[in-house]
Each structure stands twice: as C-alpha cells, then as structure tokens.
Short mmCIF file of C-alpha atoms and ligand atoms in Angstrom, two decimals:
data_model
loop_
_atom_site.label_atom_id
_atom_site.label_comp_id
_atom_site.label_asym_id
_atom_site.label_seq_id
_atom_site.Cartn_x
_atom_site.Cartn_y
_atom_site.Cartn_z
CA UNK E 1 38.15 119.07 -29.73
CA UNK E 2 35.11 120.55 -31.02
CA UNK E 3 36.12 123.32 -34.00
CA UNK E 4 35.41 126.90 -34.10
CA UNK E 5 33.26 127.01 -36.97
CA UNK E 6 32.46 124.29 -40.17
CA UNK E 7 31.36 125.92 -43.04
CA UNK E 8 29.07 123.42 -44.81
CA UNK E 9 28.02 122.59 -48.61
CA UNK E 10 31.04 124.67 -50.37
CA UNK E 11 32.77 124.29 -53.38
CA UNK E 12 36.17 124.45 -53.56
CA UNK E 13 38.03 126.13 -56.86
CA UNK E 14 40.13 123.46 -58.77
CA UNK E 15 37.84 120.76 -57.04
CA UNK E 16 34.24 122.49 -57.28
CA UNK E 17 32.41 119.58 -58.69
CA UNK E 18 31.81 118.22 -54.99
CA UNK E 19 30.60 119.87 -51.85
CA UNK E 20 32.60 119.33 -49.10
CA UNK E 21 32.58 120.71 -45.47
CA UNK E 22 35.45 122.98 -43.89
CA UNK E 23 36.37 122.81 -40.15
CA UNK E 24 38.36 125.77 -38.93
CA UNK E 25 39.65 125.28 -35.35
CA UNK E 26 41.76 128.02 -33.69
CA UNK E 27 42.82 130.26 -37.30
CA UNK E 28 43.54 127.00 -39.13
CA UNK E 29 42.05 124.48 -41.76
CA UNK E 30 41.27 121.73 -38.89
CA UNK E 31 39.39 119.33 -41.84
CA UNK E 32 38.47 119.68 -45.38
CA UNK E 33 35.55 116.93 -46.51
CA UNK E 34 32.92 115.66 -44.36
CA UNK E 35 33.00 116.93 -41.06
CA UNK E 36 30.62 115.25 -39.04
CA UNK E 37 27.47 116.91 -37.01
CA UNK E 38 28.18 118.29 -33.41
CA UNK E 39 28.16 121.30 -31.34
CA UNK E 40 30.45 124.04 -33.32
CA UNK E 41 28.58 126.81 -34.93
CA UNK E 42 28.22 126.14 -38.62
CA UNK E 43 27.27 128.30 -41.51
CA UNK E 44 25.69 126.53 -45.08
CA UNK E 45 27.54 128.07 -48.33
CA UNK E 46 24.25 126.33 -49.94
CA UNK E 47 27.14 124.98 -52.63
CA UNK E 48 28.93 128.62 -53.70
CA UNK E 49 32.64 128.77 -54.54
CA UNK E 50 35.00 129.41 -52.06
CA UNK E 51 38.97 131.04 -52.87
CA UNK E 52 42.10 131.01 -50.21
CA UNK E 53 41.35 134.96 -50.36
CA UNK E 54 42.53 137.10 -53.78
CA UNK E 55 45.70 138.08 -54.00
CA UNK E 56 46.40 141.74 -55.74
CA UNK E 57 50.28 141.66 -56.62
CA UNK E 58 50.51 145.09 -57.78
CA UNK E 59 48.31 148.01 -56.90
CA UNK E 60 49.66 151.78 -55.66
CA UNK E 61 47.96 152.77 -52.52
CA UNK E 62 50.42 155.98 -51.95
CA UNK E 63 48.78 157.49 -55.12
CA UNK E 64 45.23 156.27 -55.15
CA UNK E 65 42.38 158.67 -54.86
CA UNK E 66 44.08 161.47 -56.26
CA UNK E 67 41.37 162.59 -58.87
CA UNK E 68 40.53 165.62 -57.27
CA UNK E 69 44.12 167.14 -57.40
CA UNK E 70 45.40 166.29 -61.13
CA UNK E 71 44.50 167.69 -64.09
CA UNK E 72 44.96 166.13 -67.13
CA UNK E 73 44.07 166.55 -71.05
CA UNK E 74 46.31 164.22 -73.02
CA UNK E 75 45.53 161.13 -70.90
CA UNK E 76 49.29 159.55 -71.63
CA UNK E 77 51.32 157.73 -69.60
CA UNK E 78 54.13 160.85 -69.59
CA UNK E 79 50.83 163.43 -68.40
CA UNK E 80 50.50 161.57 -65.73
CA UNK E 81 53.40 160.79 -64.47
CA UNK E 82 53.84 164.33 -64.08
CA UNK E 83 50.95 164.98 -62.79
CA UNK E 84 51.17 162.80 -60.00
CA UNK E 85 54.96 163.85 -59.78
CA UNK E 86 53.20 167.09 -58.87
CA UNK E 87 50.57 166.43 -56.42
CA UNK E 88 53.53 164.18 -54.92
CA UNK E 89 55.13 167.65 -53.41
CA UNK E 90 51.75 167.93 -50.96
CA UNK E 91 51.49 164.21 -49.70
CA UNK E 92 51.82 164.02 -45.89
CA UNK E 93 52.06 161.11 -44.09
CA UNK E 94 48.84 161.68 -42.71
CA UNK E 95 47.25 162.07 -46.28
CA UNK E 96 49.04 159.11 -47.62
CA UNK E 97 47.18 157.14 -44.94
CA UNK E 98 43.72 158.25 -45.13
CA UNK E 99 43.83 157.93 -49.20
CA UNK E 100 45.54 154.31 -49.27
CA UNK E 101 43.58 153.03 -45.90
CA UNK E 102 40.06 154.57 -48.14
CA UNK E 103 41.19 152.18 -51.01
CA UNK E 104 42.31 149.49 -48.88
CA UNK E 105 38.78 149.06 -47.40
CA UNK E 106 37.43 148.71 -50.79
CA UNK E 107 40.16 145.80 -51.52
CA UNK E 108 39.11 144.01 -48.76
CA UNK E 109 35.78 144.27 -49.13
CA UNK E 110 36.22 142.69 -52.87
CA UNK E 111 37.94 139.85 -50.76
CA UNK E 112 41.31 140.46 -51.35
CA UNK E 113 43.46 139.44 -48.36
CA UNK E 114 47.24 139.61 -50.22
CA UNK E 115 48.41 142.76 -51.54
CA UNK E 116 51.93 143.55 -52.76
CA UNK E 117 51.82 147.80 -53.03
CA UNK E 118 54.35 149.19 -54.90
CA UNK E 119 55.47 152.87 -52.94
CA UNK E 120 57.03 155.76 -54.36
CA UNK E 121 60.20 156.80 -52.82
CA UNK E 122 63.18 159.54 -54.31
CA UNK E 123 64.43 162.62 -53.03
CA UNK E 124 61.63 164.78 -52.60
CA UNK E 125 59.10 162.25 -51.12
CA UNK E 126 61.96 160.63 -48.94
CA UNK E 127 60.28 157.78 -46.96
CA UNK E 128 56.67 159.60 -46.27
CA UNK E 129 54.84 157.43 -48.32
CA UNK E 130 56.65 154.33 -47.06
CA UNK E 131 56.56 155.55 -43.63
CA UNK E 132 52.51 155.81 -43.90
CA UNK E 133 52.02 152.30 -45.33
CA UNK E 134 54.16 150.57 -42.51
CA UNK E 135 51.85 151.91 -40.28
CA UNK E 136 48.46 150.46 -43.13
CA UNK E 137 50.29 147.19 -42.86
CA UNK E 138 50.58 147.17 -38.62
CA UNK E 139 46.74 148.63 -38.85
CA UNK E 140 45.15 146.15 -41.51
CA UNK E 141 47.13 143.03 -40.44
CA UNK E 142 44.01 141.43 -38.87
CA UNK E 143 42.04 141.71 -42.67
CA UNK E 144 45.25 141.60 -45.46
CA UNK E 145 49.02 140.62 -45.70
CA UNK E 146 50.63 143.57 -47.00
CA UNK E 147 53.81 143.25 -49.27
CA UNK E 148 55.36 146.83 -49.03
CA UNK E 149 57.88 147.21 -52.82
CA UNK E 150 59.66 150.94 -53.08
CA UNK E 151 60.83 151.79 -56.33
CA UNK E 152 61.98 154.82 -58.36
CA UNK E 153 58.92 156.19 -60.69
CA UNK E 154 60.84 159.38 -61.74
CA UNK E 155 63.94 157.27 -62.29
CA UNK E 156 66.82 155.82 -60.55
CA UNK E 157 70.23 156.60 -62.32
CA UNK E 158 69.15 159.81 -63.60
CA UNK E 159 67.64 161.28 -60.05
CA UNK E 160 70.99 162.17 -57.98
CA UNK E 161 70.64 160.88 -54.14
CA UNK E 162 67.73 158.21 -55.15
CA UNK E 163 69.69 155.11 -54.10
CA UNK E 164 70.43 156.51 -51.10
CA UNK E 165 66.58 157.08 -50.45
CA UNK E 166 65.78 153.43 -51.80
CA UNK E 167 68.68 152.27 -49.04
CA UNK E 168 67.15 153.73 -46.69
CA UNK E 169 63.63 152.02 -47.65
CA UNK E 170 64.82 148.77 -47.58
CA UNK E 171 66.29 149.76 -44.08
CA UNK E 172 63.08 150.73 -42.74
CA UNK E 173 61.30 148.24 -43.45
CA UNK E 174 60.64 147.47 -47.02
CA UNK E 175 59.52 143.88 -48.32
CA UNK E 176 60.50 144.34 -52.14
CA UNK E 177 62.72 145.79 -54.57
CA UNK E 178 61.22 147.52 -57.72
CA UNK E 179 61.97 149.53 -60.82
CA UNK E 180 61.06 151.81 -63.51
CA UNK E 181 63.78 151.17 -66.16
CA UNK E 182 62.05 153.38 -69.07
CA UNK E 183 62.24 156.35 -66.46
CA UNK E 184 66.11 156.32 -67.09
CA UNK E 185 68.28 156.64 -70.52
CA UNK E 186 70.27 153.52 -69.44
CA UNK E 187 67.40 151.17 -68.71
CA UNK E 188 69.73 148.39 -68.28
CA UNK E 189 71.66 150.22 -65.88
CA UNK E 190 68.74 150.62 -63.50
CA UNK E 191 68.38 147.07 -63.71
CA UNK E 192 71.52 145.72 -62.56
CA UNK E 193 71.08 148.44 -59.53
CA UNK E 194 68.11 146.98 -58.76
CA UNK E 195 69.43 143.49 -58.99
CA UNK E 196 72.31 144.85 -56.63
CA UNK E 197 69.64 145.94 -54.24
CA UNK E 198 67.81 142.68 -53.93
CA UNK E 199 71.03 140.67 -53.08
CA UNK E 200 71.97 142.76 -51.05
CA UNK E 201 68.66 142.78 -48.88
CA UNK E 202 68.06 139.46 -49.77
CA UNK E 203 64.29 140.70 -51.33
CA UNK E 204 62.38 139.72 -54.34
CA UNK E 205 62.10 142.45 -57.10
CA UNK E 206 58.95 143.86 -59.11
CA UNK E 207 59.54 145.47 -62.30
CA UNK E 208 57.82 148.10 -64.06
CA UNK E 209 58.74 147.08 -67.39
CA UNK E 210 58.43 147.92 -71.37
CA UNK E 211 55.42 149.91 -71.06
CA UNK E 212 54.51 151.11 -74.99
CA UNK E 213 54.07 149.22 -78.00
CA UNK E 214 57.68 149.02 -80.21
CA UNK E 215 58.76 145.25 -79.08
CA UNK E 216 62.15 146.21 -81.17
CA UNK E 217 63.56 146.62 -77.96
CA UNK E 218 62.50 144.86 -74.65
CA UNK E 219 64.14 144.93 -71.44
CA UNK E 220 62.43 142.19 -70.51
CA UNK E 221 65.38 139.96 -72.27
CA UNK E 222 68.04 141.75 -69.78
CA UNK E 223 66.11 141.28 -66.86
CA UNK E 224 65.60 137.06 -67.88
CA UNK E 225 69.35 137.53 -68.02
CA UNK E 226 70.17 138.89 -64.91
CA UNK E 227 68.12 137.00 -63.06
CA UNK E 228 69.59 133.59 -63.99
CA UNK E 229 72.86 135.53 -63.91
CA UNK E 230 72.08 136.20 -59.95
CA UNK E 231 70.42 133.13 -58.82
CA UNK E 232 66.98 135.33 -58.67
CA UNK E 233 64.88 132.83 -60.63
CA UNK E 234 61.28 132.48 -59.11
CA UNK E 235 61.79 136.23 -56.96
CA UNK E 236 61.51 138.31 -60.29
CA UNK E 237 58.46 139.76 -61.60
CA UNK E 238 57.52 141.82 -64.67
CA UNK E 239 54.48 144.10 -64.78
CA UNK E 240 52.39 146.10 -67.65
CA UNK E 241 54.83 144.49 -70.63
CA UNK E 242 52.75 146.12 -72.94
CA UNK E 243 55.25 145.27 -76.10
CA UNK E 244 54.00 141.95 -75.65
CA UNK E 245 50.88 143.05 -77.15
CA UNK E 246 52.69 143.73 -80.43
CA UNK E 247 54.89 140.91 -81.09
CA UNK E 248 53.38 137.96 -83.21
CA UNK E 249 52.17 134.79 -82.43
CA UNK E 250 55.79 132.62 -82.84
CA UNK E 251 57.78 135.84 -81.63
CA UNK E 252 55.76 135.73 -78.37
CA UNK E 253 55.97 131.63 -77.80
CA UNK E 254 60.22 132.44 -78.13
CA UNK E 255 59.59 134.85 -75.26
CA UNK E 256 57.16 133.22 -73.18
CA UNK E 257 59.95 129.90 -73.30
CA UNK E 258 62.56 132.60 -72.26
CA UNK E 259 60.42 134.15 -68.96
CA UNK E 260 59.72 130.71 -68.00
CA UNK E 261 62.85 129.17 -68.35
CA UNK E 262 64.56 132.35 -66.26
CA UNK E 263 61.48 131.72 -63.79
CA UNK E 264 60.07 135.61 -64.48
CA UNK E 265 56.27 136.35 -63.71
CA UNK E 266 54.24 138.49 -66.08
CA UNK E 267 51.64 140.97 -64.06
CA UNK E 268 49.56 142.23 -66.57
CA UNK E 269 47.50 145.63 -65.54
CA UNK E 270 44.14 145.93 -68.12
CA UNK E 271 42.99 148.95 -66.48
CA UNK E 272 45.74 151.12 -66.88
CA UNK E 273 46.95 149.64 -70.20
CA UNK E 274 43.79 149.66 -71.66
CA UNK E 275 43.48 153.91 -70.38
CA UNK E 276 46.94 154.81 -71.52
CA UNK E 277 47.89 152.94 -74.19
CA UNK E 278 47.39 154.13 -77.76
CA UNK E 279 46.64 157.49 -77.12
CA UNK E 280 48.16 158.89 -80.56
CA UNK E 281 45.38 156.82 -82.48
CA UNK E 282 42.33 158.50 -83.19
CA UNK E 283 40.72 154.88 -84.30
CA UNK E 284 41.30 151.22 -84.15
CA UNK E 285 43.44 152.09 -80.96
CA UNK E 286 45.64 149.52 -80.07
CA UNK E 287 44.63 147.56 -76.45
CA UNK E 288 48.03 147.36 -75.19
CA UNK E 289 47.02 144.75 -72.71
CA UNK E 290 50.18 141.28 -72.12
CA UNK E 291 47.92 138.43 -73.25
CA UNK E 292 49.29 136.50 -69.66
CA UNK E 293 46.66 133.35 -71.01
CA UNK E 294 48.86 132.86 -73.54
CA UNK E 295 52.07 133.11 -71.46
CA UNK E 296 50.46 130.76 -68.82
CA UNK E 297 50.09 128.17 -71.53
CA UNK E 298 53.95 128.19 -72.24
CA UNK E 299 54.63 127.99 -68.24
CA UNK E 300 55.17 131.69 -67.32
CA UNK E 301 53.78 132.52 -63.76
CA UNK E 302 51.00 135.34 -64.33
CA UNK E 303 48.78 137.72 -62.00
CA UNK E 304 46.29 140.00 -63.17
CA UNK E 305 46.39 143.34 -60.95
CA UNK E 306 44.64 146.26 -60.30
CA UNK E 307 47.73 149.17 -60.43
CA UNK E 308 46.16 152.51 -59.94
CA UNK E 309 43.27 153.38 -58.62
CA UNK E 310 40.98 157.06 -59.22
CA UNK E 311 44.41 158.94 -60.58
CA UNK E 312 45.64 159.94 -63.70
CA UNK E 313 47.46 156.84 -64.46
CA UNK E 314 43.55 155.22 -64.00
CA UNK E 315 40.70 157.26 -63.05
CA UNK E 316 38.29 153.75 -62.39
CA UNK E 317 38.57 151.41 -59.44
CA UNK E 318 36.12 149.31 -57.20
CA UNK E 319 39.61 147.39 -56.50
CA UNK E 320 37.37 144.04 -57.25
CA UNK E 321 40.25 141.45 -58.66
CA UNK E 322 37.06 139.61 -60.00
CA UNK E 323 36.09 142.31 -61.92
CA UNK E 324 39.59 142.87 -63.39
CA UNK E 325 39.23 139.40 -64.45
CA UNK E 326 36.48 140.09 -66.01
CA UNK E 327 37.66 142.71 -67.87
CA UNK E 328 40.92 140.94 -68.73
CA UNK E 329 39.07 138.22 -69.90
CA UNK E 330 36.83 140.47 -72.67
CA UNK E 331 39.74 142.02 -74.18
CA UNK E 332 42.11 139.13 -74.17
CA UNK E 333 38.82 137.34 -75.96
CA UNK E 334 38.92 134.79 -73.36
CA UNK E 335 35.79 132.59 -73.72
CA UNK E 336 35.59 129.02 -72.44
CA UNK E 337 35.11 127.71 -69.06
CA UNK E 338 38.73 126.53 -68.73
CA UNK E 339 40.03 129.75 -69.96
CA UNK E 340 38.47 132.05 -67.34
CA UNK E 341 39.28 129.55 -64.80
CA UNK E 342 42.73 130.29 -65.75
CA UNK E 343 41.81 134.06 -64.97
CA UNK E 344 40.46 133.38 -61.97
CA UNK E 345 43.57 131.33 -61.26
CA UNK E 346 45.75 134.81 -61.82
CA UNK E 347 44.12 136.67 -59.66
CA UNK E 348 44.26 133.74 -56.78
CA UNK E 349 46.70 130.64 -56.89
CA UNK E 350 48.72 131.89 -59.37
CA UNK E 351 49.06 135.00 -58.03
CA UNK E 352 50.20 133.50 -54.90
CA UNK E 353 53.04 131.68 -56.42
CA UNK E 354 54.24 134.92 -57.86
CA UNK E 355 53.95 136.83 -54.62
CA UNK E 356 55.92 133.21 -53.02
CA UNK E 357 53.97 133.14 -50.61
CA UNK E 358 53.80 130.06 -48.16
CA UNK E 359 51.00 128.52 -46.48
CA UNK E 360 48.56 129.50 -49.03
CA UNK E 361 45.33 127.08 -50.12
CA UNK E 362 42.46 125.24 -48.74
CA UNK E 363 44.04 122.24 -46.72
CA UNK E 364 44.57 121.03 -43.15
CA UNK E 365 47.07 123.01 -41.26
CA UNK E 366 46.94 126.17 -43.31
CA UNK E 367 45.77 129.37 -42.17
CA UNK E 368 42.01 129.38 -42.57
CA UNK E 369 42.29 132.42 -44.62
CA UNK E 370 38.87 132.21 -47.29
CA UNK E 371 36.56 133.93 -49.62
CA UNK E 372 33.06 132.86 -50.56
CA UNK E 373 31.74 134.12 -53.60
CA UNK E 374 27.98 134.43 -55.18
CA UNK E 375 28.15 131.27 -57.44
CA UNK E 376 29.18 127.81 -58.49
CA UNK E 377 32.62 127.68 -60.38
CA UNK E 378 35.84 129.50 -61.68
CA UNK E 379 34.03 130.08 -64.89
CA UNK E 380 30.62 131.98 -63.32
CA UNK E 381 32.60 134.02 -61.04
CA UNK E 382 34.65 135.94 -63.74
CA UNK E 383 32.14 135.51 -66.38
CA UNK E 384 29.31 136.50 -63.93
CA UNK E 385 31.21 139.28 -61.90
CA UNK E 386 30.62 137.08 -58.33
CA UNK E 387 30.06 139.21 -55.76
CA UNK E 388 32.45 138.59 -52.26
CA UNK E 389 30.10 137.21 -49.65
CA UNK E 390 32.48 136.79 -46.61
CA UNK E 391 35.98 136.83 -45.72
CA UNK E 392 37.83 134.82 -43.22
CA UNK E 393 41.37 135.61 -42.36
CA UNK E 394 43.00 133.66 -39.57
CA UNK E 395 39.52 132.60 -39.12
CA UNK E 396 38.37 135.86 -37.98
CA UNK E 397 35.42 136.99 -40.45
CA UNK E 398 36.72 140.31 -42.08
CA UNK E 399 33.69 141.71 -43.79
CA UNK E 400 30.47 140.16 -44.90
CA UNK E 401 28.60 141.69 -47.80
CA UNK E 402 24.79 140.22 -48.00
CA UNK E 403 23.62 138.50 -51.40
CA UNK E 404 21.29 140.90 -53.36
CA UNK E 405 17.49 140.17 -52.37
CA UNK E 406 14.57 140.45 -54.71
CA UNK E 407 11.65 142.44 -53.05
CA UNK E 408 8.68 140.93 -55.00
CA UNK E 409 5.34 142.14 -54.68
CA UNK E 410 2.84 140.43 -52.46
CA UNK E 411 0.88 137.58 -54.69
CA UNK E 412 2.87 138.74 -57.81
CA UNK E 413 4.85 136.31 -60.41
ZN1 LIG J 1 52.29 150.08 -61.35
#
C-alpha cells in the first residue's frame, strides 16, 4: 500500500549525519530510510532537522496573559504570587479559555505537541480553571497532548478545605498531582499529602520545589525519600530547584547521585528564575537558574520548560522551547556542539521520558507525530534559534510557518 506522504532528504536528531526518507501511512511511521519512488505525495526537507515534536513539561496556561491586570514594583516571587492570587478572584471559565487557548496557539506554532500544564486549584478558584483546560485539551487534541497537573500555589496544609478541592480535581479529570511545599510552614507535610494523593489516584506528581537560594535546607532530599519510600521512582518530578544554583561543585554531584538513584527529574525554568531570582541584589545578581547539564551528566532525567508566560511571575514568552534552550544554554555557559545537543535533548527526548510518555520517537509503528526545523543539527538549532517549519501530529500537518525569504534587488549582489 502506497503511503500517505514520504518526507524526503531529512535529518533525524541523534542520527543527523545521514539523510534518510520518512513514510507516514495512515498517522503512523510506515518506514524510516530509503523509501523508494512511487505515487504518494512527497515533500523534500532539502536535509533540515527533524524532532518527534517538543515537549513543554511545565508551563501555566490558567495564568498566562495576565499582564494587563497585575501590577507589580518589587518583581519577587512573593509580589507575584499575590498578585496573581488577586486577579485569580475574576477568572471565569470563559476567560481562562480564551487566555490559555491565545498561548496555546503560540506553543504550537513553536512546534510543541506535549504539554504538561500545571492548574491552580483551592477554595476560591474551585475547579474553574481546571474545568476550562479539560475543555483546551478536548479542543486542541488534533495539534498537542495535554497533561492537565492541579496543585496548591497558595498552599495546601495551611488553606482549610484545599484537599477537598484537589480531590475533587483528580475526580474530574486531572492527569497529575503537584505541589508547592514552600507555600506551607510544614513543607514536608505537604509532601507526604501529595504523595498520598498520587497513590491514591494512581498519578505521577510535579513538584514546585526549593525555589530561593539557601541550599541549607532542601526539600528535595524528602521528596528522593518518599518516593523510594512509595514505589514512585520514575513518576516524580522536581521543578525551578533554584538552591541548586548555590551548592558547590562536589555538594551538587552528592545530590545529582541522590535524584538519580530515587529516579527524580529536575525541570529547570530560566525564564522565571532568571526574572525572580536575586531581587535583593543591586549588582552581581545571582542567576538562580538548576544547571540540569550538569545533573544530566550524573544520570538525572532533565526538561527545560517554559513556566509562565506575560504575568508577573514572567512578563516574556513566544512559548518557543528552542528559544528557552537557547537561553538556558547562555547562562548555564553551555558551549560545544554536544552540550547544546544535550539542551535540545531536554526540551525533546528527555523531556519525554520525564513526562513517561509512550510511543514517542521517529520509528516504524509510532505515531507520526514530527517537527522540522530551519537547519542541520542539535547544535544549530539551539545555538541558531531554528525556526519551526511544519508540524505533523498523527500525520495531520498542524501549522506550517514559511522559511524567511530574501527579497533582493533585481541585478543586485
Ligand atoms: Zn511553575
């Protein structure tokens, strides 16, 4: 049977140093290699890179967009938090949707096709931000997978009735299990409620965690505890872990050894931490940003992530994974080929594993889910910013963004 489409000449991350030809035939990988000349309608990559589609593991669609309702002065973490706690009074269901379908356009457009959003819920909001992403997550299906995590951002033990709400999240509908455990005074009490939660509902679990810059104390020890403790190795993950910033060189090889070997994933967030952090310096302000390389060299699963998107927390956003590597990469002084191949890596593969998701890669049988990007290899397209070409999801093409054309005048050089 003749396929559906072959996509010819492309490069395949991890293997780019051949061209090879891709058959897709009915929403699957049908051949990967040389696919011989015939009748299906075929497209010429002319040799650029193509990724299984990016994968954002932690981004906040229920609070994106929210520039024009917060004001803020300090620019901390604690501003905005309240801030945000405040414009949280007016979301609708209606509003939630128009702001987090606006910045899921943009994600998909950047060729992100996995996204694990982490949703507000606690007394006040109830499930109205949930409510309006299970209906993103129907809408979008045919573009991205959406992984739907509720957590407690104002705090968990300390904010009467919000288990209940949390409950009644996972009972709607809810894919993941997350926490704030520096919202609370007994941060290792939220965490073994959360842990309760995920057995109970059987879901993986997504951490906010240690977000400042003392490492004298880090949750992150209690949650590697827990999590062998419960069998929850491999569904745990860790985001921002901003004290990892501050430890030195042997303290953070102890700890890396320690996340691997309790199988917890490290999201670091270089937007946000890079906005927030420091704020009480008036120079040589610290960068507050995890250096996940580092961890991924002692075994630790790491994603690179967007987080927030035009709010208080982060007023910035395109929502272009490639350009957070980018960015991750300049900080975290990241300079050779194999190194921003590894960034790349978080923000694709990697990412994937953290999110544990199946089916995902270039190969026969898979879902021909696929991203072509403007270049040649891992290394251009974080060092060069590669612009998304196309999308394929299911083999359905989700967007297509033209390559940039020079208009040169007539007879000129
Ligand atoms: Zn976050």
């Amino acid at each position: 049977m003749a396929p559906d489409l072959v996509l010819r000449r492309a490069r395949i991350a991890g293997e780019e140093d051949r061209l090879v030809d891709i058959a897709i035939s009915r929403g699957r990988f049908a051949a990967v290699g040389v696919v011989p000349e015939g009748d299906a309608p075929a497209e010429d990559l002319g040799g650029r890179l193509v990724v299984p589609g990016l994968v954002e593991t932690h981004i906040h669609l229920d609070k994106s967009c929210l520039l024009d309702r917060c004001t803020c002065h300090k620019g901390t973490l604690e501003e905005a938090i309240a801030s945000v706690t405040a414009a949280k009074r007016g979301f609708t269901e209606e509003d939630v949707y128009q702001r987090a379908s606006r910045t899921l356009e943009k994600a998909i457009v950047q060729g992100t096709q996995q996204i694990r959003t982490h949703v507000e819920v606690d007394p006040r909001i109830g499930l109205t931000s949930l409510r309006a992403l299970l209906q993103l997550k129907r809408d979008y299906a045919w573009a991205v997978d959406l992984q739907i995590c509720v957590f407690p951002q104002e705090g968990l033990l300390d904010d009467p009735g919000c288990e209940e709400v949390m409950v009644a999240a996972l009972e709607a509908g809810a894919d993941v299990v997350g926490g704030a455990p520096y919202m609370d005074r007994d941060s290792h009490g939220q965490v073994a409620r959360i842990f309760a939660l995920a057995e109970r509902f059987g879901v993986d679990i997504d951490f906010h965690l240690d977000f400042a810059l003392d490492p004298t104390h880090l949750d992150l020890i209690e949650v590697c505890r827990m999590a062998e403790t419960t069998g929850w190795s491999g569904r745990v993950a860790i985001g921002h872990v901003t004290k990892l910033s501050a430890v030195p060189g042997e303290r953070l090889v102890e700890l890396g050894a320690r996340l691997a070997a309790a199988g917890v994933a490290v999201t670091s967030l270089p937007a946000t931490d890079l906005f927030l952090t420091g704020r009480d310096h008036d120079h040589n302000v610290p960068r507050g940003v995890a250096p996940v390389h580092r961890l991924v060299e002692m075994g630790v699963t790491c994603s690179l992530s967007t987080n927030n998107v035009l709010n208080p927390f982060t007023p910035f956003g395109d929502c272009s994974l490639v350009r957070m590597s980018n960015l991750y990469a300049n900080v975290a002084q990241v300079g050779t080929p194999a190194g921003m191949a590894v960034c790349l890596d978080m923000v694709s593969a990697m990412s994937a594993r953290l999110l544990n998701l199946p089916d995902y890669g270039i190969r026969e049988g898979a879902p021909a889910d696929l991203v072509v990007l403007d270049c040649d290899s891992p290394a251009a397209a974080i060092s060069e910013i590669a612009q998304p070409l196309i999308g394929l999801k299911g083999g359905r093409r989700t967007f297509t963004r033209p390559a940039a054309q020079l208009h040169r005048p007539e007879g000129g050089l």
